[in-house]
Coordinates of C-alpha atoms in Angstrom, one line a residue:
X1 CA 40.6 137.1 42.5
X2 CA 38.5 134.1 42.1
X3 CA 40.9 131.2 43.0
X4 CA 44.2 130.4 43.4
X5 CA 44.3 129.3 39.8
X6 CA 43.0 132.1 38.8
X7 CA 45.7 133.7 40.5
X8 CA 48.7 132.4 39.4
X9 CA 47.9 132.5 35.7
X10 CA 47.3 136.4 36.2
X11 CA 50.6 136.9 38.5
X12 CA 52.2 135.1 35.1
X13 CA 51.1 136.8 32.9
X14 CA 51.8 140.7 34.9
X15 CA 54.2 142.4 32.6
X16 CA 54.6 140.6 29.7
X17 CA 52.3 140.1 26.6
X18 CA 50.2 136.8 26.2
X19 CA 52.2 135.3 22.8
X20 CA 55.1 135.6 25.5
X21 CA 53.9 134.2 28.2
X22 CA 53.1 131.0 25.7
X23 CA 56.6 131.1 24.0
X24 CA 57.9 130.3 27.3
X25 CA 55.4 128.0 28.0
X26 CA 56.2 126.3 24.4
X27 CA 59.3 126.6 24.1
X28 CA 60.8 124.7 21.3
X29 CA 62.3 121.4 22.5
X30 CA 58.8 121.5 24.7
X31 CA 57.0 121.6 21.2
X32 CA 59.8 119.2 19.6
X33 CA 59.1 116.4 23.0
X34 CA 54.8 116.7 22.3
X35 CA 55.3 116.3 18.7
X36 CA 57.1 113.0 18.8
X37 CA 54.4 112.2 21.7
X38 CA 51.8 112.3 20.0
X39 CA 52.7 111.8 16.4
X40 CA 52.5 115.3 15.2
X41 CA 53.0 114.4 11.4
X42 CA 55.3 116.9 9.1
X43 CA 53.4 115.7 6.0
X44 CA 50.3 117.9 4.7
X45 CA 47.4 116.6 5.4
X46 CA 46.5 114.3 2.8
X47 CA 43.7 114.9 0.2
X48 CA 40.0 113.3 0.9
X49 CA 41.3 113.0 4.3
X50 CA 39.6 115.1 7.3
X51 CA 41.8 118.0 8.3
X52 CA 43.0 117.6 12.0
X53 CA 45.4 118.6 14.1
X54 CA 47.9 115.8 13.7
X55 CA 49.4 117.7 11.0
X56 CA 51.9 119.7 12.3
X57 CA 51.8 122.6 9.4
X58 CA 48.1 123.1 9.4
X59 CA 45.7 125.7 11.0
X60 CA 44.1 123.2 13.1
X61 CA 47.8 122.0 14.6
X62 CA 48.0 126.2 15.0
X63 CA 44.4 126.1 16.8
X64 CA 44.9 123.6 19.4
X65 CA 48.8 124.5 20.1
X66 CA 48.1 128.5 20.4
X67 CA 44.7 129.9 19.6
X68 CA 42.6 127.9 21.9
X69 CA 44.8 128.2 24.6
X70 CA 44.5 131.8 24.1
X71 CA 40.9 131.6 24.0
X72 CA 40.3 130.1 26.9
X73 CA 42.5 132.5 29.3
X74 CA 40.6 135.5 27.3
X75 CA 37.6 133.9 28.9
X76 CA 38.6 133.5 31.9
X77 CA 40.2 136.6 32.1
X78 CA 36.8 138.4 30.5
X79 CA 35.0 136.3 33.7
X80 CA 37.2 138.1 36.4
X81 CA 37.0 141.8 35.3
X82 CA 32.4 140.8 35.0
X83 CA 32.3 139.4 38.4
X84 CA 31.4 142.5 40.1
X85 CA 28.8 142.9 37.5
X86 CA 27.9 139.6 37.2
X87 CA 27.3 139.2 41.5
X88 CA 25.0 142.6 41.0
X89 CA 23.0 141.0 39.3
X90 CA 23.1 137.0 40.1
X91 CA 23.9 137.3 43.5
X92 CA 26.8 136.9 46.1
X93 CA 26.9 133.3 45.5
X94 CA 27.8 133.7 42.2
X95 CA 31.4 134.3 43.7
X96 CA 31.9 130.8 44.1
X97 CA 30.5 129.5 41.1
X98 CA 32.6 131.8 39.5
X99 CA 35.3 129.8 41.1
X100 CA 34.5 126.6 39.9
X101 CA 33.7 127.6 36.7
X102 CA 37.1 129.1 36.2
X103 CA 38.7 126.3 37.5
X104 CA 37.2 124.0 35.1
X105 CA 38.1 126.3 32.2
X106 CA 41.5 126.0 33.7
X107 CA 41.5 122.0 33.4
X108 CA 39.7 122.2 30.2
X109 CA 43.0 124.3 28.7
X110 CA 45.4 122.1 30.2
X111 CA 43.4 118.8 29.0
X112 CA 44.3 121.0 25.2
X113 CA 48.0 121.4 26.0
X114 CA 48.4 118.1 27.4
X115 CA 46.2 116.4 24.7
X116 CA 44.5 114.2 27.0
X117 CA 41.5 111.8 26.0
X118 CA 37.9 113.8 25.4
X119 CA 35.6 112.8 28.7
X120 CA 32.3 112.2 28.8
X121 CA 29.8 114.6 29.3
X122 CA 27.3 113.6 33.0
X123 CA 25.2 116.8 32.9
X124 CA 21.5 116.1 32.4
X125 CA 20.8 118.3 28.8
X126 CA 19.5 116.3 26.5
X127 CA 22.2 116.1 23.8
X128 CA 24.7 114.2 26.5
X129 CA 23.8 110.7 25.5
X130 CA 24.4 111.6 21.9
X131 CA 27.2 113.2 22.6
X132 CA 28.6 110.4 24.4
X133 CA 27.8 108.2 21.9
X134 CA 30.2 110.2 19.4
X135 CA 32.5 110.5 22.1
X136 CA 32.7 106.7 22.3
X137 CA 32.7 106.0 18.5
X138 CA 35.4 108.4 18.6
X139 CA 37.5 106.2 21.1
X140 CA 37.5 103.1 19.2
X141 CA 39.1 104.6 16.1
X142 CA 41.4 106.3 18.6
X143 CA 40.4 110.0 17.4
X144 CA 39.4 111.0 20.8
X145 CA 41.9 113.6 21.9
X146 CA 43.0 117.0 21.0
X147 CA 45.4 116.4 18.0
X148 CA 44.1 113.3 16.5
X149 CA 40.3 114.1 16.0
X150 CA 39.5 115.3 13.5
X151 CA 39.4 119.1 13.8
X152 CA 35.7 119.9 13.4
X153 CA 34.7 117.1 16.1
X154 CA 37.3 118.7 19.0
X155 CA 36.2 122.1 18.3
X156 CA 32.8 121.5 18.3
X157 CA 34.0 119.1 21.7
X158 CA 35.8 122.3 23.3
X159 CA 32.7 124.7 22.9
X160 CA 30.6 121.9 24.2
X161 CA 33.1 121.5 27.1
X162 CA 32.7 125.4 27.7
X163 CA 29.1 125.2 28.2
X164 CA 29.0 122.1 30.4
X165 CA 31.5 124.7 32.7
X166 CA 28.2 126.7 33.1
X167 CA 25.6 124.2 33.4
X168 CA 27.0 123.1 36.4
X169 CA 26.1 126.5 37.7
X170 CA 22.8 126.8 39.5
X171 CA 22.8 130.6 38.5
X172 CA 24.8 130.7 35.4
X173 CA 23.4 128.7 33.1
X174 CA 21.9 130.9 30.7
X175 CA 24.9 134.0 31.0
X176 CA 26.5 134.4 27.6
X177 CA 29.8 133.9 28.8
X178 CA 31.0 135.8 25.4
X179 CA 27.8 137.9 25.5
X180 CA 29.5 140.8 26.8
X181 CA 32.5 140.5 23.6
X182 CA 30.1 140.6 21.2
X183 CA 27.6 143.8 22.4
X184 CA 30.7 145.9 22.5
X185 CA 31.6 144.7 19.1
X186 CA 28.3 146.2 18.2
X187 CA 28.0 148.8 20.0
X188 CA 31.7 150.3 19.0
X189 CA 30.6 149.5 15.0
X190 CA 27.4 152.3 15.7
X191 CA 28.9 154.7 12.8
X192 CA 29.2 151.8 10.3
X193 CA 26.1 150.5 10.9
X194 CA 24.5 153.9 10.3
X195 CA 26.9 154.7 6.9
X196 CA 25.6 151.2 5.9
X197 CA 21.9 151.9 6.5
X198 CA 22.4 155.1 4.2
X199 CA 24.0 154.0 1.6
X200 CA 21.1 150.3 1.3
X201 CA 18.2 153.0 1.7
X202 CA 17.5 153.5 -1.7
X203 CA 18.7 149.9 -3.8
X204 CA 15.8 148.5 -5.6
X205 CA 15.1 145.5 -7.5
X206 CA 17.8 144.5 -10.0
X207 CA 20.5 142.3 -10.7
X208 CA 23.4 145.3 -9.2
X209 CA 21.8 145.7 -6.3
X210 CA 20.9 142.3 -5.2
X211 CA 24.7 141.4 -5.7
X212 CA 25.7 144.7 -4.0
X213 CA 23.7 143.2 -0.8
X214 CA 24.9 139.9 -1.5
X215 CA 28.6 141.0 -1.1
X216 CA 27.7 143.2 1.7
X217 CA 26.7 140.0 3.9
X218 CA 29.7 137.9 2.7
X219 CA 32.4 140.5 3.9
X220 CA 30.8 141.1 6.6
X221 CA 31.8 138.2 7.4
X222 CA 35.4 139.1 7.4
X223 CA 35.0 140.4 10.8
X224 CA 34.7 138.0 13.7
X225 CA 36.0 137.7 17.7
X226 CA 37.7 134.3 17.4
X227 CA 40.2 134.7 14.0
X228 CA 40.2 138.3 12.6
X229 CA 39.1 141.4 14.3
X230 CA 39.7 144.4 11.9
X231 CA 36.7 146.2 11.8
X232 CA 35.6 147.1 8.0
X233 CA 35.5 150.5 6.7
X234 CA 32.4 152.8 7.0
X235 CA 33.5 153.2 3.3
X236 CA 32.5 149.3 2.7
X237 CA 29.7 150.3 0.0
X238 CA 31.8 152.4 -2.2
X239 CA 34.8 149.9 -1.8
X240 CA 32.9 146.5 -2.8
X241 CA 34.3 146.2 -6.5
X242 CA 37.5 146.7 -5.4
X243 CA 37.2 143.6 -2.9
X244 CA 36.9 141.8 -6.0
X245 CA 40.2 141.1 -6.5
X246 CA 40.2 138.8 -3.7
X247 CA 36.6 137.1 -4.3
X248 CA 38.2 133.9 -5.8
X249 CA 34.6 132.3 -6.6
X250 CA 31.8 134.6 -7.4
X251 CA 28.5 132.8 -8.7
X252 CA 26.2 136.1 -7.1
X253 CA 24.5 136.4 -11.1
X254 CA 24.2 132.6 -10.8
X255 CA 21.9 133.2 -6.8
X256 CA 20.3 136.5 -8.6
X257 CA 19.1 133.9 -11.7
X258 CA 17.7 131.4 -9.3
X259 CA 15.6 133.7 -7.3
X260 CA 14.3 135.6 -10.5
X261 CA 14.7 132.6 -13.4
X262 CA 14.9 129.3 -12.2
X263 CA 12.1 129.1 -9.8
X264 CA 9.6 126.4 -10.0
X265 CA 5.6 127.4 -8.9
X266 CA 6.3 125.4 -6.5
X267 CA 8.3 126.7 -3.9
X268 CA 7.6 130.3 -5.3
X269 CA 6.6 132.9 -4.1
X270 CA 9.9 132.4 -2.6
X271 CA 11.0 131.4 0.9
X272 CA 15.2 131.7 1.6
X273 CA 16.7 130.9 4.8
X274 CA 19.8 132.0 6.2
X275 CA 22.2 129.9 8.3
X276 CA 23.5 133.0 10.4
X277 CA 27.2 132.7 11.8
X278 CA 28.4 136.2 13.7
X279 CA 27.3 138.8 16.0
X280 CA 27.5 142.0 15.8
X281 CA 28.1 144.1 12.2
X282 CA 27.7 140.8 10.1
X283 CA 24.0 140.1 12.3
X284 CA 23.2 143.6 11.4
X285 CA 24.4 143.2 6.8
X286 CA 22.3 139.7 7.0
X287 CA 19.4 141.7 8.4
X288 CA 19.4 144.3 5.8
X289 CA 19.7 141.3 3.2
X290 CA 16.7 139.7 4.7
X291 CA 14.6 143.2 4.5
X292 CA 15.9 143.7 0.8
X293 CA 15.0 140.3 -0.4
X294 CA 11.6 140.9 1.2
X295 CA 11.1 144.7 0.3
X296 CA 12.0 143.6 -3.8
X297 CA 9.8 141.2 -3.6
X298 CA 12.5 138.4 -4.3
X299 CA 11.2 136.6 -1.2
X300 CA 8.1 136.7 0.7
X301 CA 9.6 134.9 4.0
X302 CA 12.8 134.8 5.0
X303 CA 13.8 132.8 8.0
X304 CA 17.2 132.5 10.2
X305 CA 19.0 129.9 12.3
X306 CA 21.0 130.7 15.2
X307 CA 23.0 128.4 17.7
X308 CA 21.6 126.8 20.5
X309 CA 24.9 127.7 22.7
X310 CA 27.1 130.0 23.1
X311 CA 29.5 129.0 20.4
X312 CA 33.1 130.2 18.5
X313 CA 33.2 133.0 20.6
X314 CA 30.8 135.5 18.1
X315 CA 28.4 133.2 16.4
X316 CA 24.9 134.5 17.1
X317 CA 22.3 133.2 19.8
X318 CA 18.5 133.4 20.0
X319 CA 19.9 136.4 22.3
X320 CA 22.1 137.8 20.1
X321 CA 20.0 138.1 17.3
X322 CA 16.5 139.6 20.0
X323 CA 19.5 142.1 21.4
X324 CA 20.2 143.3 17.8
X325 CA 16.0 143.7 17.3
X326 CA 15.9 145.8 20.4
X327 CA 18.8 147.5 19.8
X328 CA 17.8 148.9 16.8
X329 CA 14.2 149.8 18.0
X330 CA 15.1 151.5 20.9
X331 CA 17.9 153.9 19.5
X332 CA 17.7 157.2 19.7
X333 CA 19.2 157.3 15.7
X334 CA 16.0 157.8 14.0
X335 CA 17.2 155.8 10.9
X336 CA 17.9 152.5 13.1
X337 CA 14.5 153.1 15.1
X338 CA 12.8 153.0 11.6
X339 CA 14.5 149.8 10.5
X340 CA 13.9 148.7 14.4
X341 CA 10.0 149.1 13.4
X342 CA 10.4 147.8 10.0
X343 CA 12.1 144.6 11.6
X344 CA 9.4 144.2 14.2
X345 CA 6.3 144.7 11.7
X346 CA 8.5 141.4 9.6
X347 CA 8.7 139.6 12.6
X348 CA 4.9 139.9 14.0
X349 CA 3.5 138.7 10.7
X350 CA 6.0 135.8 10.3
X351 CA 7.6 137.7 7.0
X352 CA 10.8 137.2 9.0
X353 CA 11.3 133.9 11.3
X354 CA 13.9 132.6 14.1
X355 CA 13.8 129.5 13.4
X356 CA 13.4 127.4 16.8
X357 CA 16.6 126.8 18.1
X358 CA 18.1 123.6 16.7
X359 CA 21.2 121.4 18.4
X360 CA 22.3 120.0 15.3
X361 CA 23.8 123.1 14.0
X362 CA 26.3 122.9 16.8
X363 CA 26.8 119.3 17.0
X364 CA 29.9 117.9 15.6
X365 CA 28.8 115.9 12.4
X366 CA 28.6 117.9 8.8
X367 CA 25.4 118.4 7.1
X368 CA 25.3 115.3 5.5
X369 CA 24.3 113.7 8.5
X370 CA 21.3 116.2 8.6
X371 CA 18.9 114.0 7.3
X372 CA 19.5 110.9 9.2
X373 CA 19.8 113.4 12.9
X374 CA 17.8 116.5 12.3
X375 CA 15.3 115.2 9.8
X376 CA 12.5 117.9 10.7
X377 CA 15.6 120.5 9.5
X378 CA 15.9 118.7 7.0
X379 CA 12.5 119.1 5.5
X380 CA 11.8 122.5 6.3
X381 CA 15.2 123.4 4.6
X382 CA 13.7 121.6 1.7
X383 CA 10.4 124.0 1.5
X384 CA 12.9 126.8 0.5
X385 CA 14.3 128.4 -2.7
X386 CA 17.7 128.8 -1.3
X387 CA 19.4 128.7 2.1
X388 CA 22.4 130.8 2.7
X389 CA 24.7 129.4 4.4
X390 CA 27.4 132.1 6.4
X391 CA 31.3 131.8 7.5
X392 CA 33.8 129.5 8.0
X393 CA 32.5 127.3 10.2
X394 CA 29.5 126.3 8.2
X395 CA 31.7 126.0 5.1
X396 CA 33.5 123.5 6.7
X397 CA 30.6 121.1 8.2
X398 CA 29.1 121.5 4.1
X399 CA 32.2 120.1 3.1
X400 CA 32.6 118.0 6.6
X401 CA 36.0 119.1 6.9
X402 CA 37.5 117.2 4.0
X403 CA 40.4 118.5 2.2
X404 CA 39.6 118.0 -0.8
X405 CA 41.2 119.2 -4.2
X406 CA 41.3 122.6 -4.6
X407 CA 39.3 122.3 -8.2
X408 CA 36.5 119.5 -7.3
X409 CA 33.4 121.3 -7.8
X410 CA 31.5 122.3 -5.0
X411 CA 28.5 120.5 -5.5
X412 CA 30.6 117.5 -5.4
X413 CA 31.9 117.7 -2.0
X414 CA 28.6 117.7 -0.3
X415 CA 28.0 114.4 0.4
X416 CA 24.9 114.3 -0.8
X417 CA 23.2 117.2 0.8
X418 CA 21.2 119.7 -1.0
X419 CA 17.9 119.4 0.5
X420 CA 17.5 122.9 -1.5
X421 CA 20.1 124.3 -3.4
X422 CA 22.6 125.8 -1.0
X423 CA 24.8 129.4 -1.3
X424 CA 27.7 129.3 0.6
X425 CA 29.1 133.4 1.8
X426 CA 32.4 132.6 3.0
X427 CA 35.7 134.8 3.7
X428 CA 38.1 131.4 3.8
X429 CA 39.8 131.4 7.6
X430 CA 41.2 127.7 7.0
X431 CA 42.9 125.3 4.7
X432 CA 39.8 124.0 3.1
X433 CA 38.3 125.3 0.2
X434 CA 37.3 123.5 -3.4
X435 CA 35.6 124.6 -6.5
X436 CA 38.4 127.0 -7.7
X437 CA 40.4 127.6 -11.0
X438 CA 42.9 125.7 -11.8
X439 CA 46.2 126.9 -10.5
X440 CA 44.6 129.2 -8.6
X441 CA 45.7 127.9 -5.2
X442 CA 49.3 127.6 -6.3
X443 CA 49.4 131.1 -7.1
X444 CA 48.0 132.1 -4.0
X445 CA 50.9 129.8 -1.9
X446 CA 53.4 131.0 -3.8
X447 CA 52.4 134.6 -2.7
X448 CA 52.0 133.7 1.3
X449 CA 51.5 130.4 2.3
X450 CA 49.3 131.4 5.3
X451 CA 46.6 132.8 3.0
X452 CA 43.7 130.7 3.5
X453 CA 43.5 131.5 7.4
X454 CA 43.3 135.3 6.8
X455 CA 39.9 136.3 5.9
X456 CA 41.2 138.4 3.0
X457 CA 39.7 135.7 0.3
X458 CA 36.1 134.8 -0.3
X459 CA 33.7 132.9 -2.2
X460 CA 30.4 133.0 -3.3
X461 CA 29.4 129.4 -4.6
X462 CA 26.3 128.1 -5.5
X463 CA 24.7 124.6 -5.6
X464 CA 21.8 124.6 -7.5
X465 CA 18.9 122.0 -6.8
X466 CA 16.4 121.1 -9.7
X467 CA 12.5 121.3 -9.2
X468 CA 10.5 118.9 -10.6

């Protein structure tokens, strides 16, 4: 074992499962004292409001109270059974940074438990001043802990946190501590990705097509390692229409239209960029959307973002998406060494593009501070027909994590942002959602009143941006 810490939450957890373990560790006049501590609201969150944690019945309170918790032992946990593998190849003295690392995970979960303060960050990377500078702001509107922030700034906070763990680590500091989580995913997904491949091979140019590809990337996105974990069927192609009883917004004729109609001379021929969100099978659907936009002729370049950081367990690094390249080049499956080639040959002549890593997609502010912090991003968003933006997460940072009514129209909840028009691909895994039919969301309680943080509803919705 790496440290006593270390030690005792393993000899704790030895023979029962982890949802016990934090039972007894919550138990309910526990939960009853830290609610009247820290003004744990029973009231929904109010509309127009940012969600956060302070509301007892919402997904956020559910977040900080068990899934991060849970998250952060995973890690640690994941860290203990790699440390053989990680001293092969780091070195013995990655033993003891091991240790410290681990023990600052351990703080790190008990500063979520306890809902202490957020601290300040003291590494030397170059977004610490401006992260301070939030962290401060923060402070003197007294939304600077756990369950008072609002819940986009303390999970951004916690991943941040994770990652300063590491950069204290002289040979750490560039190990994806959820690297190892998300090649498995891939790896174990080999026969979907190869029933997927087949059944794409042969779509051509037309509106049925595009929006079969379209819906392949947005359930895709059904699958991550942080919420849900059901892989999807190998069957996904020939089961799409029936997912369409639970695709509550679908504007995919309205994104076909734009790229074939609606397209000024100039930004055509068409550029699209695609705001990527997880490893794994969802990387490898994006992909095949970015080869059949280019092969159709429905863009010419098509360019993806990736995180800067490790980040909400499976979103996708510079790594992840270079593993997934070389992955697929190198297999001995003839049909993924042929798309391996095809996705090299798009990548030498600039037909596909990573963008350069970017901080602001995993700072803490929604897009509609892009403008005034990432300006250059900004711009070169603006050059495109269409960005895509994928998941959850960057649903909620279009919206900025505002719970707004359930029927505003989409492109009134951006705050302004639409340096191109904008296609959100979203299964909903969080109470926050707008643009849909009236009653629509009533209907939906009334059948089970967890339903947004499932990943069994989607949307497709579109934002369109005139030329002039």
């Amino acid at each position: 074992m790496l440290d006593d810490v270390s030690i005792t939450i393993a000899d704790s957890l030895s023979g029962e499962s982890l949802s016990t373990a934090h039972s007894k560790a919550t138990i309910p006049s526990y939960a009853s004292s830290f609610d009247e501590a820290n003004n744990i609201s029973e009231l929904p969150a109010p509309l127009r409001e940012p969600l956060s944690a302070k509301y007892k019945h919402s997904f956020a309170y559910a977040t900080f109270k068990e899934r991060v918790p849970k998250i952060l032992l995973d890690l640690i946990d994941s860290l203990q059974k790699q440390e053989d593998r990680i001293i092969e190849k780091y070195g013995s003295y990655a033993h003891f940074e091991l240790r410290r690392i681990i023990w600052s995970l351990n703080i790190l979960r008990n500063e979520v438990l306890e809902n202490k303060p957020f601290k300040y960050f003291y590494d030397k990377t170059p977004d610490s001043l401006e992260w301070n500078s939030f962290i401060k702001h923060l402070t003197n509107r007294e939304r600077n802990q756990w369950f008072s922030a609002q819940w986009l700034h303390a999970e951004c906070y916690l991943y941040r946190r994770i990652w300063r763990a590491f950069q204290r680590s002289e040979l750490l500091k560039d190990f994806d501590y959820f690297g190892q989580k998300k090649i498995c995913s891939a790896r174990n997904l080999v026969y979907l990705f190869r029933a997927v491949l087949k059944g794409v091979s042969k779509l051509k140019r037309s509106r049925k097509d595009f929006v079969t590809m379209l819906k392949l990337s947005l359930w895709a996105n059904r699958c991550d390692l942080s919420i849900t974990s059901d892989s999807p069927s190998d069957q996904i192609l020939h089961t799409l229409k029936q997912y369409n009883k639970h695709l509550l917004v679908d504007q995919s004729i309205e994104v076909y239209r734009l790229l074939t109609r609606d397209l000024h001379s100039s930004v055509t021929p068409a550029m699209v960029d695609i705001i990527l969100d997880n490893a794994g099978f969802e990387l490898f659907a994006d992909l095949l959307l970015g080869a059949y936009l280019i092969d159709t002729r429905l863009a010419v370049r098509v360019r993806y973002h990736v995180k800067a950081i490790p980040y909400y367990v499976s979103d996708v690094t510079a790594n992840d998406f270079n593993w997934m390249l070389n992955f697929l080049l190198n297999s001995e499956i003839p049909e993924f060494a042929h798309l391996g080639r095809k996705l090299r040959y798009f990548m030498k002549h600039d037909i596909f593009a990573l963008y350069e890593t970017c901080k602001f997609w995993t700072r803490p502010e929604g897009f509609r501070c892009m403008r005034q912090l990432a300006p250059c991003l900004y711009v070169q968003l603006s050059f495109s027909a269409l960005a895509i933006f994928k998941g959850d997460l960057n649903y909620r940072k279009l919206l900025d994590d505002i719970n707004w009514n359930s029927t505003t129209p989409f492109p009134d909840c951006l705050g302004g942002f639409l340096p191109t028009s904008l296609c959100a691909l979203r299964c909903i895994k969080s109470d926050l959602y707008c643009g849909m039919p009236n009653c629509l969301v009533d209907l939906l309680m009334l059948d089970n009143p967890k339903w947004m943080c499932t990943g069994e509803k989607a949307v497709i919705q579109l934002a369109f941006k005139k030329r002039p």
